[in-house]
Coordinates of C-alpha atoms and ligand atoms in Angstrom, one line a residue:
Chain I
M1 CA 72.7 124.7 44.6
K2 CA 73.1 121.2 45.9
I3 CA 76.6 120.9 47.3
L4 CA 78.3 117.7 48.6
V5 CA 81.3 118.2 50.9
C6 CA 83.7 115.3 51.5
I7 CA 84.7 115.2 55.1
S8 CA 87.3 113.0 56.6
Q9 CA 88.4 112.5 60.2
A10 CA 92.0 113.1 61.0
P11 CA 94.0 112.8 64.2
D12 CA 94.3 116.0 66.1
T13 CA 97.4 117.9 64.8
T14 CA 99.2 117.5 68.1
S15 CA 98.6 113.7 68.4
R16 CA 101.5 111.4 69.2
I17 CA 102.0 109.2 66.1
A18 CA 102.5 105.5 66.9
F19 CA 101.6 102.2 65.3
T20 CA 100.1 98.8 66.3
E21 CA 99.4 95.4 64.7
G22 CA 103.0 94.8 63.7
D23 CA 103.3 98.4 62.5
K24 CA 100.6 97.9 59.9
A25 CA 98.0 100.2 61.6
F26 CA 97.8 103.6 63.2
D27 CA 97.6 103.4 67.0
S28 CA 94.5 105.4 67.8
S29 CA 94.5 104.8 71.5
G30 CA 94.2 108.2 73.3
V31 CA 94.0 110.0 70.0
Q32 CA 91.5 112.9 69.7
Y33 CA 90.0 113.1 66.2
I34 CA 89.1 116.3 64.4
V35 CA 87.5 117.2 61.1
N36 CA 90.4 117.2 58.5
P37 CA 91.3 121.0 58.6
Y38 CA 91.1 121.5 54.8
D39 CA 87.7 119.9 54.7
E40 CA 86.3 121.9 57.6
W41 CA 87.9 125.3 57.4
Y42 CA 87.9 125.7 53.6
A43 CA 85.5 123.3 51.7
L44 CA 82.7 123.1 54.2
V45 CA 82.6 126.8 55.2
R46 CA 82.7 127.9 51.6
A47 CA 79.8 125.5 50.8
I48 CA 77.8 127.0 53.7
E49 CA 78.5 130.5 52.5
L50 CA 77.3 129.7 49.0
K51 CA 74.2 128.2 50.4
E52 CA 73.6 131.3 52.5
Q53 CA 74.0 133.5 49.5
Q54 CA 72.1 131.5 46.9
G55 CA 70.0 129.0 48.7
G56 CA 70.3 125.2 48.3
T57 CA 71.6 122.5 50.5
V58 CA 74.9 121.3 51.9
T59 CA 75.3 117.5 52.4
T60 CA 78.4 116.0 53.9
I61 CA 79.8 112.6 53.0
T62 CA 82.2 110.5 55.1
I63 CA 83.7 107.1 54.3
G64 CA 84.3 105.7 57.8
E65 CA 83.0 103.7 60.7
A66 CA 80.8 104.8 63.5
A67 CA 83.7 106.4 65.3
C68 CA 83.5 109.2 62.7
D69 CA 80.0 110.3 64.0
P70 CA 81.3 113.1 66.3
I71 CA 83.2 114.9 63.5
I72 CA 80.1 114.5 61.3
R73 CA 78.0 116.1 64.0
K74 CA 80.5 118.9 64.2
A75 CA 80.1 119.6 60.5
L76 CA 76.3 119.6 61.0
A77 CA 76.8 122.1 63.8
I78 CA 78.8 124.4 61.6
G79 CA 75.9 124.4 59.2
A80 CA 75.6 121.4 56.9
D81 CA 72.0 120.3 56.4
D82 CA 72.4 116.5 56.4
A83 CA 75.1 113.9 56.2
I84 CA 75.9 110.5 54.6
R85 CA 78.3 108.1 56.2
V86 CA 79.3 105.1 54.2
N87 CA 80.0 102.5 56.8
A88 CA 83.4 101.2 55.6
A89 CA 86.9 101.5 57.0
P90 CA 88.9 103.7 54.5
E91 CA 91.9 101.7 53.2
D92 CA 92.9 103.3 50.0
S93 CA 92.1 106.4 48.0
M94 CA 90.5 104.5 45.1
Q95 CA 88.2 102.6 47.4
V96 CA 87.2 105.9 49.1
A97 CA 86.7 107.7 45.8
Q98 CA 84.5 104.9 44.5
L99 CA 82.3 104.9 47.5
I100 CA 82.0 108.7 47.4
A101 CA 81.3 108.7 43.6
E102 CA 78.4 106.2 44.0
Q103 CA 76.7 108.3 46.6
A104 CA 77.4 111.5 44.6
Q105 CA 75.9 110.1 41.5
A106 CA 72.7 109.1 43.4
G107 CA 72.4 112.6 44.8
A108 CA 72.8 114.6 41.6
F109 CA 74.9 117.4 43.2
D110 CA 75.9 120.6 41.4
A111 CA 79.2 120.8 43.2
I112 CA 81.4 118.4 45.1
L113 CA 83.9 120.1 47.4
C114 CA 86.8 118.3 49.0
G115 CA 89.8 119.3 51.1
K116 CA 93.2 119.6 49.5
E117 CA 94.5 116.6 51.3
T118 CA 94.0 114.5 54.5
I119 CA 96.6 115.3 57.1
D120 CA 97.2 111.6 57.9
H121 CA 97.5 110.0 54.5
N122 CA 98.6 113.1 52.7
G123 CA 97.3 111.7 49.4
S124 CA 95.7 114.6 47.7
V125 CA 94.2 112.2 45.3
V126 CA 90.6 111.3 46.3
P127 CA 89.1 114.5 44.8
A128 CA 90.5 114.0 41.2
M129 CA 89.5 110.3 41.3
V130 CA 85.9 111.3 42.2
A131 CA 86.0 113.7 39.3
E132 CA 87.2 111.0 36.8
L133 CA 84.7 108.4 38.1
L134 CA 81.9 110.9 37.6
D135 CA 83.4 112.3 34.4
L136 CA 83.3 115.8 35.8
P137 CA 85.7 118.8 35.4
F138 CA 88.1 119.2 38.3
V139 CA 90.0 122.0 39.9
A140 CA 92.8 121.2 42.3
L141 CA 94.0 123.4 45.2
A142 CA 91.3 126.0 44.7
T143 CA 91.9 129.2 46.8
S144 CA 88.6 130.9 46.0
L145 CA 85.2 129.9 44.5
E146 CA 82.3 132.0 43.2
V147 CA 79.3 130.5 41.4
E148 CA 77.3 132.6 38.9
N149 CA 74.8 131.5 36.3
G150 CA 75.8 127.9 36.3
I151 CA 79.5 128.7 36.0
A152 CA 82.0 128.2 38.8
K153 CA 84.9 130.7 38.9
M154 CA 87.9 129.7 40.9
T155 CA 91.5 130.6 41.5
R156 CA 94.0 127.8 42.1
E157 CA 97.5 127.4 43.3
V158 CA 100.0 126.6 40.5
G159 CA 103.8 126.8 40.8
G160 CA 104.7 130.4 41.3
G161 CA 101.3 132.0 41.4
E162 CA 97.5 131.6 41.1
E163 CA 95.6 130.7 38.0
S164 CA 92.0 131.7 37.3
V165 CA 89.8 128.9 36.0
E166 CA 86.2 128.5 35.0
V167 CA 84.1 125.3 34.8
A168 CA 80.4 124.7 34.2
L169 CA 78.4 123.0 37.0
P170 CA 78.5 120.2 38.0
F171 CA 82.2 120.0 39.0
V172 CA 84.6 118.7 41.7
A173 CA 87.2 120.9 43.4
S174 CA 89.7 120.5 46.2
A175 CA 89.9 123.4 48.6
S176 CA 93.2 125.0 49.8
K177 CA 93.9 127.9 52.2
G178 CA 92.2 131.2 51.2
M179 CA 88.8 129.8 50.1
A180 CA 87.1 130.6 53.5
E181 CA 87.8 131.4 57.1
Q182 CA 87.3 128.8 59.9
R183 CA 83.9 129.0 61.6
I184 CA 83.3 128.1 65.2
P185 CA 79.9 126.4 65.7
N186 CA 77.6 128.3 68.0
M187 CA 75.2 126.9 70.6
R188 CA 72.2 126.9 68.3
G189 CA 74.2 125.0 65.7
I190 CA 75.3 122.4 68.2
M191 CA 71.8 121.9 69.4
S192 CA 70.2 121.6 66.0
A193 CA 73.0 119.3 64.8
R194 CA 71.6 116.6 67.0
S195 CA 68.4 116.3 65.1
K196 CA 69.8 116.7 61.6
P197 CA 69.7 113.5 59.4
L198 CA 72.9 111.4 59.4
N199 CA 72.2 108.6 57.0
V200 CA 74.3 105.5 57.3
V201 CA 74.8 103.5 54.1
E202 CA 76.4 100.0 53.8
A203 CA 78.7 99.6 50.8
S204 CA 82.2 98.3 49.9
A205 CA 84.8 98.7 47.2
D206 CA 88.2 97.1 46.4
A207 CA 91.4 98.7 47.7
P208 CA 94.2 98.4 45.1
T209 CA 97.0 99.5 47.5
S210 CA 97.8 98.6 51.1
V211 CA 100.3 99.8 53.7
S212 CA 102.7 97.0 54.5
K213 CA 104.6 98.8 57.3
F214 CA 104.7 102.2 59.0
T215 CA 108.0 103.5 60.4
L216 CA 108.8 106.5 62.5
P217 CA 111.6 108.6 60.9
P218 CA 115.0 108.5 62.5
E219 CA 115.5 110.9 65.4
K220 CA 117.3 114.1 64.5
G221 CA 120.8 114.2 65.8
A222 CA 121.6 116.9 68.4
C223 CA 121.2 120.5 67.2
K224 CA 124.6 122.1 66.8
M225 CA 124.6 125.5 68.7
I226 CA 126.4 128.4 67.3
D227 CA 127.6 131.4 69.3
A228 CA 125.3 134.4 68.7
D229 CA 128.4 136.6 68.4
R230 CA 129.7 134.6 65.5
P231 CA 126.9 134.1 63.0
E232 CA 129.4 133.9 60.1
E233 CA 130.4 130.5 61.6
L234 CA 127.0 129.3 60.6
I235 CA 127.4 130.4 57.0
R236 CA 130.7 128.5 56.9
L237 CA 129.2 125.3 58.4
L238 CA 126.3 125.5 55.9
R239 CA 128.7 125.6 53.1
E240 CA 131.4 123.2 54.3
E241 CA 129.6 120.7 56.5
A242 CA 125.9 120.7 55.4
K243 CA 126.8 121.6 51.8
A244 CA 123.5 123.4 51.7
I245 CA 124.7 126.7 50.1
Chain V
M25 CA 106.8 96.8 29.3
S26 CA 108.0 100.3 30.1
V27 CA 107.7 103.2 32.4
L28 CA 105.9 106.5 31.4
A29 CA 106.5 109.9 33.0
I30 CA 104.0 112.6 32.4
V31 CA 105.7 116.0 32.5
S32 CA 104.2 119.5 32.6
I33 CA 105.7 122.3 30.6
K34 CA 106.1 125.9 31.7
N35 CA 107.6 128.7 29.5
G36 CA 108.7 126.2 26.9
A37 CA 110.6 123.8 29.2
P38 CA 109.7 121.0 31.6
T39 CA 109.1 122.1 35.2
K40 CA 111.6 121.3 37.8
S41 CA 109.3 118.8 39.5
G42 CA 108.5 117.4 36.1
L43 CA 112.2 116.7 35.5
E44 CA 112.3 115.0 38.8
A45 CA 109.4 112.7 37.8
A46 CA 111.2 111.9 34.6
S47 CA 114.4 111.1 36.5
Y48 CA 112.5 108.9 38.9
A49 CA 110.8 107.1 35.9
A50 CA 114.2 106.6 34.2
N51 CA 115.9 105.2 37.3
Y52 CA 112.9 102.9 38.1
A53 CA 112.9 101.6 34.5
A54 CA 116.6 100.9 34.6
S55 CA 116.2 99.0 37.9
Q56 CA 113.6 96.8 36.2
G57 CA 115.5 96.4 32.9
M58 CA 112.9 98.5 31.1
T59 CA 113.1 101.8 29.2
A60 CA 111.4 105.0 30.2
S61 CA 109.4 107.5 28.0
A62 CA 108.0 110.9 28.8
L63 CA 104.8 112.5 27.6
V64 CA 104.7 116.2 27.2
A65 CA 102.1 118.6 25.8
G66 CA 102.9 122.1 24.5
E67 CA 105.9 123.8 23.1
I68 CA 109.4 122.5 23.9
S69 CA 112.7 122.8 22.1
G70 CA 114.5 119.5 21.3
D71 CA 113.9 116.9 23.9
G72 CA 113.4 119.6 26.6
G73 CA 116.4 118.2 28.5
L74 CA 114.5 115.0 29.3
G75 CA 117.2 112.9 27.7
A76 CA 119.6 114.1 30.3
T77 CA 117.4 112.6 33.0
G78 CA 117.6 109.1 31.4
I79 CA 114.4 109.3 29.3
A80 CA 114.8 107.3 26.0
K81 CA 111.8 108.6 24.1
V82 CA 109.6 111.8 24.4
L83 CA 106.1 111.5 23.1
H84 CA 105.3 115.1 22.2
C85 CA 101.7 116.4 21.8
T86 CA 102.2 119.8 20.2
E87 CA 98.9 121.2 21.4
P88 CA 99.1 122.6 25.0
V89 CA 96.7 120.7 27.3
T90 CA 95.5 122.4 30.5
D91 CA 92.4 120.3 31.2
S92 CA 93.0 117.5 33.7
G93 CA 90.4 115.2 32.0
Q94 CA 92.1 115.7 28.6
W95 CA 95.5 115.1 30.1
A96 CA 94.3 111.8 31.6
K97 CA 93.0 110.7 28.2
L98 CA 96.3 111.6 26.5
T99 CA 98.2 109.6 29.2
E100 CA 95.9 106.6 28.8
A101 CA 96.5 106.5 25.1
A102 CA 100.3 106.8 25.6
A103 CA 100.3 104.2 28.3
V104 CA 98.4 101.7 26.0
Q105 CA 100.8 102.4 23.1
L106 CA 103.9 101.9 25.2
N107 CA 102.4 99.0 27.2
A108 CA 103.4 100.9 30.4
S109 CA 103.4 99.1 33.7
A110 CA 104.1 102.3 35.7
I111 CA 103.1 105.9 35.3
V112 CA 105.0 108.6 37.1
A113 CA 104.0 112.2 37.7
S114 CA 105.1 115.0 40.0
H115 CA 103.3 115.4 43.3
D116 CA 102.5 119.1 42.6
H117 CA 99.4 120.9 41.3
F118 CA 99.8 119.1 38.0
G119 CA 100.2 115.6 39.3
R120 CA 97.6 115.9 41.9
A121 CA 95.0 116.8 39.3
V122 CA 96.0 114.4 36.5
A123 CA 97.5 111.3 38.1
P124 CA 94.4 110.2 40.1
R125 CA 92.4 110.5 36.9
V126 CA 94.9 108.4 35.1
A127 CA 94.7 105.8 37.9
V128 CA 90.9 105.6 37.5
R129 CA 91.2 105.2 33.7
L130 CA 93.9 102.5 33.9
K131 CA 92.3 100.8 36.9
A132 CA 95.7 101.2 38.6
G133 CA 96.6 101.6 42.2
L134 CA 98.1 105.0 43.0
V135 CA 100.7 105.9 45.6
A136 CA 101.0 109.6 46.1
G137 CA 104.0 111.5 47.3
V138 CA 106.6 108.8 47.0
T139 CA 110.2 109.7 48.1
E140 CA 112.2 106.7 47.0
L141 CA 112.3 104.1 44.2
P142 CA 110.1 101.0 44.7
S143 CA 112.0 98.0 46.1
N144 CA 110.8 94.5 46.7
D145 CA 107.3 95.6 45.4
L146 CA 107.0 98.2 48.1
V147 CA 107.2 102.0 47.7
R148 CA 107.9 104.5 50.4
K149 CA 106.0 107.7 51.1
N150 CA 105.6 110.2 53.9
V151 CA 102.5 110.1 56.0
F152 CA 101.2 112.0 59.0
S153 CA 102.7 115.2 57.7
G154 CA 106.2 113.8 57.7
K155 CA 105.9 112.4 61.2
A156 CA 106.1 108.8 59.8
V157 CA 106.8 106.9 56.6
A158 CA 104.7 104.1 55.0
D159 CA 105.8 101.3 52.7
V160 CA 102.9 100.6 50.4
A161 CA 102.1 97.6 48.2
V162 CA 100.2 98.0 44.9
S163 CA 98.1 94.9 43.8
T164 CA 97.2 96.0 40.3
A165 CA 99.0 95.3 37.1
I166 CA 99.7 99.0 36.5
A167 CA 100.9 101.3 39.2
V168 CA 100.8 105.1 39.3
Y169 CA 103.3 107.1 41.4
T170 CA 103.5 110.8 42.2
V171 CA 106.9 111.9 43.3
T172 CA 107.4 114.4 46.2
P173 CA 109.2 117.5 44.9
N174 CA 112.9 117.8 46.1
A175 CA 112.8 114.3 47.5
F176 CA 114.4 112.2 44.7
G177 CA 116.0 115.0 42.7
V178 CA 117.3 114.7 39.2
K179 CA 120.1 112.1 38.6
D180 CA 122.1 113.2 35.6
A181 CA 122.2 110.6 32.8
P182 CA 124.1 111.7 29.7
G183 CA 121.9 111.3 26.7
Q184 CA 119.5 112.6 24.2
A185 CA 115.9 111.4 23.8
T186 CA 114.2 110.7 20.5
V187 CA 111.2 112.9 20.1
E188 CA 108.0 111.5 18.5
P189 CA 104.8 113.4 17.7
F190 CA 101.9 112.1 19.7
S191 CA 98.2 112.8 19.7
A192 CA 94.9 111.2 20.8
D193 CA 91.2 112.0 20.8
L194 CA 90.9 114.3 23.8
G195 CA 87.3 115.4 23.6
I196 CA 86.5 118.9 24.7
A197 CA 88.3 121.0 27.3
R198 CA 86.0 121.7 30.2
E199 CA 88.4 123.6 32.5
K200 CA 89.0 127.0 31.1
V201 CA 92.0 128.9 32.3
T202 CA 91.3 132.6 32.2
G203 CA 94.2 134.3 33.9
F204 CA 97.4 134.0 35.9
D205 CA 98.6 136.1 38.8
S206 CA 102.3 135.7 39.6
A207 CA 102.8 135.3 43.4
S208 CA 106.5 135.2 43.7
A209 CA 108.6 138.3 44.0
D210 CA 110.8 138.9 41.0
G211 CA 113.4 136.3 40.5
Q212 CA 112.3 134.1 43.4
V213 CA 111.9 130.4 42.9
P214 CA 108.3 129.4 43.8
L215 CA 108.1 128.1 47.4
P216 CA 107.1 124.5 46.6
E217 CA 110.2 124.2 44.3
A218 CA 112.7 126.2 46.3
E219 CA 115.9 124.6 47.5
L220 CA 116.7 127.4 49.9
V221 CA 114.1 129.0 52.1
V222 CA 114.3 131.8 54.7
S223 CA 111.3 132.0 56.9
A224 CA 110.2 134.2 59.8
G225 CA 107.4 134.2 62.4
R226 CA 105.8 136.4 65.0
G227 CA 109.2 137.0 66.6
L228 CA 109.7 139.6 63.9
K229 CA 107.1 141.9 65.6
G230 CA 105.6 143.5 62.5
P231 CA 105.6 143.6 58.6
E232 CA 107.8 146.6 58.5
N233 CA 110.7 144.5 59.8
W234 CA 110.7 141.9 57.0
G235 CA 113.5 143.8 55.1
I236 CA 116.1 141.8 57.1
V237 CA 114.4 138.5 56.1
E238 CA 114.3 139.5 52.5
D239 CA 117.9 140.7 52.5
L240 CA 119.2 137.4 53.8
A241 CA 116.9 135.5 51.3
S242 CA 118.3 137.6 48.4
A243 CA 121.9 137.2 49.5
L244 CA 121.4 133.4 49.5
G245 CA 119.2 133.2 46.4
A246 CA 116.4 131.8 48.7
T247 CA 112.6 132.1 48.7
T248 CA 110.8 133.7 51.7
A249 CA 108.2 131.9 53.8
C250 CA 106.4 132.5 57.1
S251 CA 104.4 131.0 59.9
R252 CA 100.6 130.9 59.9
P253 CA 99.8 133.7 62.3
V254 CA 102.0 136.0 60.3
S255 CA 100.0 135.4 57.1
D256 CA 96.7 135.3 59.1
I257 CA 97.3 138.9 60.5
G258 CA 98.3 140.0 57.0
W259 CA 101.9 140.7 57.7
R260 CA 102.8 138.5 54.8
P261 CA 100.9 137.1 51.8
H262 CA 99.0 133.8 52.2
H263 CA 101.1 131.9 49.7
E264 CA 104.1 132.2 52.0
H265 CA 102.4 130.3 54.8
V266 CA 104.0 126.9 55.4
G267 CA 102.8 124.1 57.7
Q268 CA 100.0 121.7 58.3
T269 CA 97.4 124.1 56.8
G270 CA 99.6 125.9 54.4
I271 CA 102.3 124.6 52.0
T272 CA 104.5 121.6 52.7
I273 CA 108.1 122.1 51.6
R274 CA 111.2 120.1 51.4
P275 CA 114.1 122.4 50.6
N276 CA 117.8 121.7 51.1
L277 CA 118.0 124.5 53.6
Y278 CA 115.3 126.0 55.8
I279 CA 116.2 129.0 58.0
A280 CA 113.6 129.9 60.6
A281 CA 113.9 133.2 62.6
G282 CA 111.4 134.1 65.3
I283 CA 109.3 131.0 64.9
S284 CA 108.6 128.9 68.0
G285 CA 108.3 125.5 66.1
A286 CA 104.8 124.5 66.9
I287 CA 104.0 121.0 65.7
Q288 CA 101.7 122.3 63.0
H289 CA 104.5 124.4 61.6
L290 CA 107.0 121.6 61.8
A291 CA 104.6 119.4 59.8
G292 CA 105.2 121.6 56.8
V293 CA 109.0 121.9 57.0
N294 CA 110.3 118.9 58.9
Q295 CA 111.4 117.1 55.8
S296 CA 113.9 119.9 54.9
K297 CA 117.4 118.5 54.6
T298 CA 119.1 121.1 56.9
I299 CA 117.2 123.2 59.4
V300 CA 118.6 126.4 61.0
V301 CA 116.7 128.0 64.0
I302 CA 117.3 131.5 65.3
N303 CA 115.3 132.3 68.4
T304 CA 115.8 134.4 71.6
D305 CA 114.3 131.6 73.7
P306 CA 116.7 128.6 74.2
E307 CA 113.7 126.5 75.2
A308 CA 111.9 127.1 71.9
P309 CA 110.6 123.7 70.7
F310 CA 112.0 124.3 67.2
F311 CA 115.6 123.7 68.4
K312 CA 114.7 120.0 68.9
A313 CA 114.0 119.7 65.1
A314 CA 117.0 121.8 64.1
D315 CA 120.4 120.9 62.8
Y316 CA 122.0 124.3 63.7
G317 CA 120.7 126.8 66.2
I318 CA 121.6 130.3 67.3
V319 CA 120.1 131.6 70.6
G320 CA 119.8 135.3 69.8
D321 CA 117.9 138.2 68.5
A322 CA 116.9 137.9 64.9
F323 CA 117.2 141.7 64.5
E324 CA 120.9 141.3 65.2
I325 CA 121.7 137.9 63.7
L326 CA 119.9 138.2 60.3
P327 CA 121.9 141.2 59.1
K328 CA 125.1 139.6 60.2
L329 CA 124.2 136.4 58.3
T330 CA 123.4 138.5 55.3
A331 CA 126.8 140.1 55.4
A332 CA 128.6 136.8 55.8
A333 CA 126.6 135.2 53.0
K334 CA 127.5 138.1 50.7
E335 CA 131.1 137.8 51.6
L336 CA 131.0 134.1 50.8
K337 CA 129.5 134.7 47.4
A338 CA 131.8 137.5 46.5
Ligands
FAD405 C1 94.8 122.9 63.4 C2 96.0 123.9 63.4 C3 96.7 124.1 62.2 C4 97.8 125.0 62.2 N1 98.5 125.1 61.1 C5 99.7 125.9 61.1 C6 100.5 126.0 59.9 O1 100.2 125.4 58.9 N2 101.6 126.7 60.0 C7 102.0 127.4 61.1 O2 103.1 128.0 61.1 N3 101.2 127.3 62.2 C8 100.0 126.6 62.2 N4 99.3 126.6 63.4 C9 99.6 127.5 64.5 C10 100.7 127.0 65.4 O3 100.1 126.1 66.4 C11 101.5 128.1 66.1 O4 100.5 128.9 66.8 C12 102.2 129.0 65.1 O5 103.0 128.2 64.3 C13 103.1 130.0 65.9 O6 103.7 130.9 65.0 P1 105.1 131.7 65.4 O7 106.1 130.6 65.7 O8 105.3 132.6 64.3 O9 104.7 132.5 66.6 P2 104.9 132.3 68.2 O10 104.5 131.0 68.6 O11 104.4 133.5 68.9 O12 106.5 132.3 68.3 C14 107.3 133.4 68.1 C15 108.7 133.0 68.5 O13 109.6 134.1 68.2 C16 110.6 134.1 69.2 N5 111.1 135.5 69.2 C17 110.5 136.6 69.8 N6 111.3 137.7 69.5 C18 112.4 137.3 68.8 C19 113.5 137.9 68.3 N7 113.7 139.2 68.4 N8 114.5 137.2 67.7 C20 114.3 135.8 67.5 N9 113.2 135.2 68.0 C21 112.3 135.9 68.7 C22 109.9 133.7 70.5 O14 110.8 133.2 71.4 C23 108.9 132.6 69.9 O15 109.6 131.3 70.0 C24 98.1 125.7 63.4 C25 97.4 125.6 64.5 C26 96.3 124.7 64.6 C27 95.5 124.5 65.8
AMP406 N1 87.3 108.8 54.2 C1 86.9 109.9 53.6 N2 85.6 110.3 53.6 C2 85.2 111.4 53.0 N3 86.0 112.2 52.3 C3 87.3 111.8 52.2 C4 87.8 110.7 52.8 N4 89.1 110.6 52.6 C5 89.5 111.7 51.8 N5 88.3 112.4 51.6 C6 88.3 113.7 50.9 O1 89.3 113.8 49.9 C7 90.2 114.9 50.3 C8 91.6 114.4 49.9 O2 92.0 113.3 50.6 P1 93.3 112.4 50.3 O3 93.3 112.1 48.9 O4 93.2 111.2 51.2 O5 94.5 113.3 50.8 C9 90.0 115.1 51.7 O6 90.4 116.4 52.1 C10 88.5 114.9 51.9 O7 87.7 116.0 51.4

């Protein structure tokens, strides 16, 4: 199987969130970037497992500028064979999806795996856009993936449970928790990642949406403390003050 | 011009988040002097309650559609017929699979996870896992929005919608659904839709102690959730894990017992309207994000809360 895994960078989950350029851009100063957890822990690791079982290759693709190279090298260290980076600043999900779809078409992949969502934009839209651009079946929020005789069998999160779905190859899926377990790259992986191909491609696409302003949410008011000996007071406040129950 | 909501059906009725998308569409249409329609596929009775969200017309495709590609084709045909300038879907498993496809077909900009109606050509959504909000501009003639569940709610609008049969050439279904495994305990609202959630973490010490969590949840009519380590060690099922790498929820009430409040946990729950924290450690970071707090032992507090909740309901 030839698998393409879409990898995006994301600010480390403990990063301080702040903005610059008149609150139009994320302030990345001092921010440590990681591979978007859904892409790394679930999509990439499952792709590598399938390759280990059945042979084939795992290619990663990232839409982003050179600052993304460290997270791409990490994906190679975990076990991807090669990487594509489209040298463009991601501005909008349609733009990103178009750039991914162009490369995916050229590479004739059997499966395109994405994460469920990026933890910065929280869009959860790029994968289905890629599927539509390539006219492929799509499974969102997949929690397991097996491939047998040209058929991909998946389970996916739906309200109140999990559905089993089957699609023929090629297909696109977005990976959610459960699909695989996080892998820590070993020394050999880290060494070999340095010499694996990272192909940089120049391309651009239009962005139909743009952020006009970022705002931090209002600070929470002080927490009202309730005496441990009178928990029933909490129930009363929840009903009368918060009107939550 | 008009606004079109696409609404998924479960057990013969629109889903809760589908009704929220319909209500959002109706309110947005009203603010623009337009009317709103809803597109549904599958069996519903009457207008499925969509008229009561302010929808004027329901386009009803009687065949159930489960394939996201087919849903996008159906939506495109309806959008063309209605000359729709905005398409609204729920930001759940349905909207995440279908809305982006619709955006591609209609060459429309998409804003995912909106929380408020557009105003002055900008629409607000949460970003950075709820740690910031963004106001987003769409430059295309048609816009697609997916609405965060439990954010906008359903605004009642007295009325009945007209129902018209609708169909389009959908091609073949390529995504074959072969089974369903119910995750929620009997009678529990699924976590992403739940308005009341009782959650517990490593402070509960072991899976055998979850009875006191479940008791409080059932006394309140709430759904249970947990922190990541708890689901990782197998104390609780995976689908209960909330946070950065699990499910993001936005209930009216989130009660957290024995959870420290790590930033990755908060990312999944910080948009809850009211947060209650119960923790033995007064320094636990979760108190900073809470509305109400009790410094105390969950093993003592939870049963007392259950008793008080039962008394209130009685
Ligand atoms: C990239 C990344 C992603 C992550 N994603 C998630 C995620 O999605 N969701 C998530 O939850 N975590 C996530 N984590 C893990 C997170 O950082 C924390 O480790 C985790 O949330 C801690 O779980 P906890 O609060 O249950 O346990 P602990 O941190 O061990 O806290 C237990 C708490 O219980 C209290 N306690 C002990 N006994 C009692 C008692 N008898 N009564 C009341 N209180 C008691 C203690 O004071 C303590 O505050 C992620 C981590 C990383 C690095
Ligand atoms: N800039 C990017 N480069 C490569 N893949 C991306 C990029 N942005 C998003 N993706 C993929 O699409 C998924 C969903 O992203 P989003 O729609 O932005 O939430 C991510 O988990 C990635 O797999």
